[in-house]
Amino acid sequence: MNLKAALAITMVFVGCCSNVVFLEFVVKEDPGAGNLATFLQFVFIATIGFCTVGKFGMAKRNIPFRQYLLLVGFFWTSSVANNYAFDFNIAMPLHMIFRAGSLMANMAMGVWILKKRYPPLKYLAVFMISAGIAICTIQSSGDVKAPRKTHEDAAEEEKLKFIDWLWWCLGIAILTFALFVSARMGIFQESLYSKYGKHPWEALYYTHLLPLMFWLPTASNLIGHVEIATETPAVEFLGFILPRQVLWLLLYVSTQGLCISAVYVLTTECASLTVTLAVTLRKFVSLLFSIMYFRNPFTLGHWIGTLLVFVGTLIFTEILQKCLAVFTTDDKKKK
């Protein structure tokens, strides 16, 4: 691994882990703010890119516009779907565990589209990751109540619980859809870079600039959540007084910019599957922090599922095999 790839992985962990923390603050303040958070993220990165990469509209593209349209379709769809899932009774820990399945989705897409073949241990690793996600999903299905007051009438309360569960199922379907769209995007990026060369900053700019028009139909939704954000209690930050939700959104957008930039650089230095692996491990660091800091519910079943995902990831990266090889070598030397 070269220095550039190592630095990018470090920035992925720093930027993306802190970004998840601020996103959880955002959705705890307003569960429906995912769409607004995504929009602000796109505006921020597109603005920076217009000044630096786009040279105020004067720079020439290295990758054809048509290819960017396809890439934008994948990226915008997966980003919006992932953040919309919070509006369907999806808790943050489940959201992070579920998205760790990107490794499984990436492998499936690689086998299907690129006709790749992997060693048996890698298939075992992906099976463990899939099983872990399934266990965590099942464990989370028992507590999917929407943020509302409990109804006094028992029959009415049961009806509302069933409706909450149906919304949760829709949220799981949205996450599954986003998972495979994101995996397909990773493979498409890999093919683009192999054909047209590595241009991560240009790709980052266009994938955030072109989708901005897609938010026009959701303008009323965005305005509504902006109003909610401005009405939250004021807090002081670096000498400035801001509404609390506005502060969380600003911190989320800035750390998301760092996170995505690092991921895009990493896609130019490593294969799609390696990138997915780095992002997967980062999600587990975020998951542990979310459980401990935000006191999110985490049962024994969740821990078993998490362990399966984590061990499966270690097997996939061959870290576990290397550790076993070291111990085996040491034993042989002692004998």
CSV table of C-alpha atoms in Angstrom, one decimal, residues 77-234:
chain,number,residue,atom,x,y,z
A,77,THR,CA,-30.0,7.3,-5.6
A,78,SER,CA,-27.9,5.5,-3.0
A,79,SER,CA,-27.2,8.7,-0.9
A,80,VAL,CA,-30.9,9.8,-0.8
A,81,ALA,CA,-32.2,6.3,-0.1
A,82,ASN,CA,-29.8,5.8,2.8
A,83,ASN,CA,-30.7,9.0,4.5
A,84,TYR,CA,-34.4,8.7,3.8
A,85,ALA,CA,-34.3,5.3,5.7
A,86,PHE,CA,-34.1,7.2,9.0
A,87,ASP,CA,-37.7,8.4,8.4
A,88,PHE,CA,-38.9,4.8,8.5
A,89,ASN,CA,-38.1,3.9,12.1
A,90,ILE,CA,-34.5,2.7,11.4
A,91,ALA,CA,-32.2,3.2,14.3
A,92,MET,CA,-28.6,4.4,13.8
A,93,PRO,CA,-26.8,1.2,14.9
A,94,LEU,CA,-29.0,-1.0,12.6
A,95,HIS,CA,-28.4,1.5,9.8
A,96,MET,CA,-24.6,1.1,10.2
A,97,ILE,CA,-24.7,-2.7,10.6
A,98,PHE,CA,-26.9,-3.0,7.5
A,99,ARG,CA,-24.7,-0.8,5.4
A,100,ALA,CA,-21.7,-3.0,6.4
A,101,GLY,CA,-23.3,-5.5,3.9
A,102,SER,CA,-21.8,-3.4,1.1
A,103,LEU,CA,-18.9,-6.0,1.1
A,104,MET,CA,-21.4,-8.7,0.3
A,105,ALA,CA,-23.2,-6.6,-2.3
A,106,ASN,CA,-19.9,-5.7,-3.9
A,107,MET,CA,-18.8,-9.3,-4.2
A,108,ALA,CA,-22.2,-10.3,-5.6
A,109,MET,CA,-21.9,-7.5,-8.2
A,110,GLY,CA,-18.3,-8.5,-9.0
A,111,VAL,CA,-19.3,-12.1,-9.7
A,112,TRP,CA,-22.4,-11.2,-11.7
A,113,ILE,CA,-21.0,-8.2,-13.8
A,114,LEU,CA,-17.3,-8.7,-13.9
A,115,LYS,CA,-17.4,-12.5,-13.8
A,116,LYS,CA,-14.9,-12.6,-10.9
A,117,ARG,CA,-14.1,-15.6,-8.9
A,118,TYR,CA,-13.0,-15.7,-5.2
A,119,PRO,CA,-11.3,-18.3,-2.9
A,120,PRO,CA,-13.7,-20.4,-0.8
A,121,LEU,CA,-12.7,-18.5,2.4
A,122,LYS,CA,-13.8,-15.2,0.9
A,123,TYR,CA,-17.3,-16.7,0.2
A,124,LEU,CA,-17.3,-18.0,3.9
A,125,ALA,CA,-16.4,-14.5,5.0
A,126,VAL,CA,-19.3,-12.9,3.0
A,127,PHE,CA,-21.7,-15.5,4.3
A,128,MET,CA,-20.7,-14.7,7.9
A,129,ILE,CA,-21.2,-11.0,7.2
A,130,SER,CA,-24.6,-11.6,5.7
A,131,ALA,CA,-25.6,-13.8,8.6
A,132,GLY,CA,-24.5,-11.2,11.1
A,133,ILE,CA,-26.5,-8.5,9.4
A,134,ALA,CA,-29.6,-10.8,9.2
A,135,ILE,CA,-29.3,-11.5,13.0
A,136,CYS,CA,-29.0,-7.8,13.8
A,137,THR,CA,-32.0,-7.0,11.6
A,138,ILE,CA,-34.2,-9.6,13.2
A,139,GLN,CA,-33.2,-8.4,16.7
A,140,SER,CA,-34.0,-4.9,15.8
A,141,SER,CA,-37.4,-5.8,14.4
A,142,GLY,CA,-38.9,-6.1,17.9
A,143,ASP,CA,-38.4,-2.4,18.8
A,144,VAL,CA,-39.5,-0.3,15.8
A,145,LYS,CA,-41.8,2.2,17.5
A,146,ALA,CA,-42.0,5.5,15.8
A,147,PRO,CA,-41.4,8.7,18.0
A,148,ARG,CA,-45.0,9.2,19.3
A,149,LYS,CA,-47.0,9.1,22.5
A,150,THR,CA,-48.4,5.7,23.6
A,151,HIS,CA,-52.1,5.4,22.9
A,152,GLU,CA,-54.3,4.6,25.9
A,153,ASP,CA,-56.5,2.2,24.0
A,154,ALA,CA,-54.8,-1.2,23.8
A,155,ALA,CA,-56.4,-2.2,20.5
A,156,GLU,CA,-55.4,1.1,18.9
A,157,GLU,CA,-51.9,0.8,20.3
A,158,GLU,CA,-51.5,-2.6,18.7
A,159,LYS,CA,-52.7,-1.3,15.4
A,160,LEU,CA,-50.2,1.6,15.6
A,161,LYS,CA,-47.4,-0.9,16.5
A,162,PHE,CA,-48.2,-2.9,13.3
A,163,ILE,CA,-48.2,0.3,11.2
A,164,ASP,CA,-44.8,1.2,12.8
A,165,TRP,CA,-43.5,-2.3,11.8
A,166,LEU,CA,-44.7,-1.9,8.2
A,167,TRP,CA,-42.9,1.4,8.0
A,168,TRP,CA,-39.7,-0.3,9.4
A,169,CYS,CA,-40.0,-3.1,6.7
A,170,LEU,CA,-40.1,-0.3,4.1
A,171,GLY,CA,-37.0,1.2,5.6
A,172,ILE,CA,-35.2,-2.2,5.4
A,173,ALA,CA,-36.2,-2.5,1.8
A,174,ILE,CA,-34.9,1.0,1.1
A,175,LEU,CA,-31.6,0.2,2.7
A,176,THR,CA,-31.3,-3.1,0.7
A,177,PHE,CA,-31.9,-1.2,-2.5
A,178,ALA,CA,-29.3,1.4,-1.6
A,179,LEU,CA,-26.8,-1.3,-0.7
A,180,PHE,CA,-26.8,-2.8,-4.2
A,181,VAL,CA,-27.0,0.5,-6.0
A,182,SER,CA,-23.9,1.6,-4.0
A,183,ALA,CA,-22.0,-1.6,-4.9
A,184,ARG,CA,-22.9,-1.2,-8.6
A,185,MET,CA,-21.6,2.4,-8.4
A,186,GLY,CA,-18.2,1.1,-7.0
A,187,ILE,CA,-17.8,-1.3,-9.9
A,188,PHE,CA,-18.8,1.4,-12.4
A,189,GLN,CA,-16.2,3.8,-10.9
A,190,GLU,CA,-13.5,1.1,-11.1
A,191,SER,CA,-14.2,0.6,-14.8
A,192,LEU,CA,-14.3,4.4,-15.5
A,193,TYR,CA,-10.8,4.9,-13.9
A,194,SER,CA,-9.3,2.0,-15.8
A,195,LYS,CA,-10.6,3.4,-19.1
A,196,TYR,CA,-10.2,7.2,-18.7
A,197,GLY,CA,-7.6,7.4,-16.0
A,198,LYS,CA,-7.8,8.4,-12.3
A,199,HIS,CA,-9.6,11.7,-11.8
A,200,PRO,CA,-11.2,11.5,-8.3
A,201,TRP,CA,-11.6,15.2,-7.6
A,202,GLU,CA,-13.4,15.7,-11.0
A,203,ALA,CA,-15.6,12.8,-10.3
A,204,LEU,CA,-16.4,14.1,-6.8
A,205,TYR,CA,-17.3,17.5,-8.2
A,206,TYR,CA,-19.6,16.3,-11.0
A,207,THR,CA,-21.4,13.7,-8.9
A,208,HIS,CA,-22.4,16.5,-6.4
A,209,LEU,CA,-23.1,19.3,-8.9
A,210,LEU,CA,-25.3,17.5,-11.5
A,211,PRO,CA,-27.9,16.0,-9.0
A,212,LEU,CA,-28.8,19.3,-7.4
A,213,MET,CA,-31.7,19.7,-9.8
A,214,PHE,CA,-33.2,16.5,-8.5
A,215,TRP,CA,-34.1,18.2,-5.2
A,216,LEU,CA,-36.5,20.7,-6.8
A,217,PRO,CA,-39.6,18.5,-6.3
A,218,THR,CA,-38.7,18.2,-2.6
A,219,ALA,CA,-38.3,21.9,-2.0
A,220,SER,CA,-41.3,22.1,0.4
A,221,ASN,CA,-39.8,19.2,2.5
A,222,LEU,CA,-36.4,21.0,2.6
A,223,ILE,CA,-38.0,24.3,3.7
A,224,GLY,CA,-40.0,22.5,6.4
A,225,HIS,CA,-36.9,21.0,8.0
A,226,VAL,CA,-34.9,24.2,7.7
A,227,GLU,CA,-37.7,25.9,9.7
A,228,ILE,CA,-37.4,23.1,12.3
A,229,ALA,CA,-33.7,23.5,12.5
A,230,THR,CA,-33.8,27.3,13.0
A,231,GLU,CA,-36.3,26.9,15.9
A,232,THR,CA,-34.1,24.6,18.0
A,233,PRO,CA,-32.4,26.0,21.1
A,234,ALA,CA,-29.3,28.2,20.5
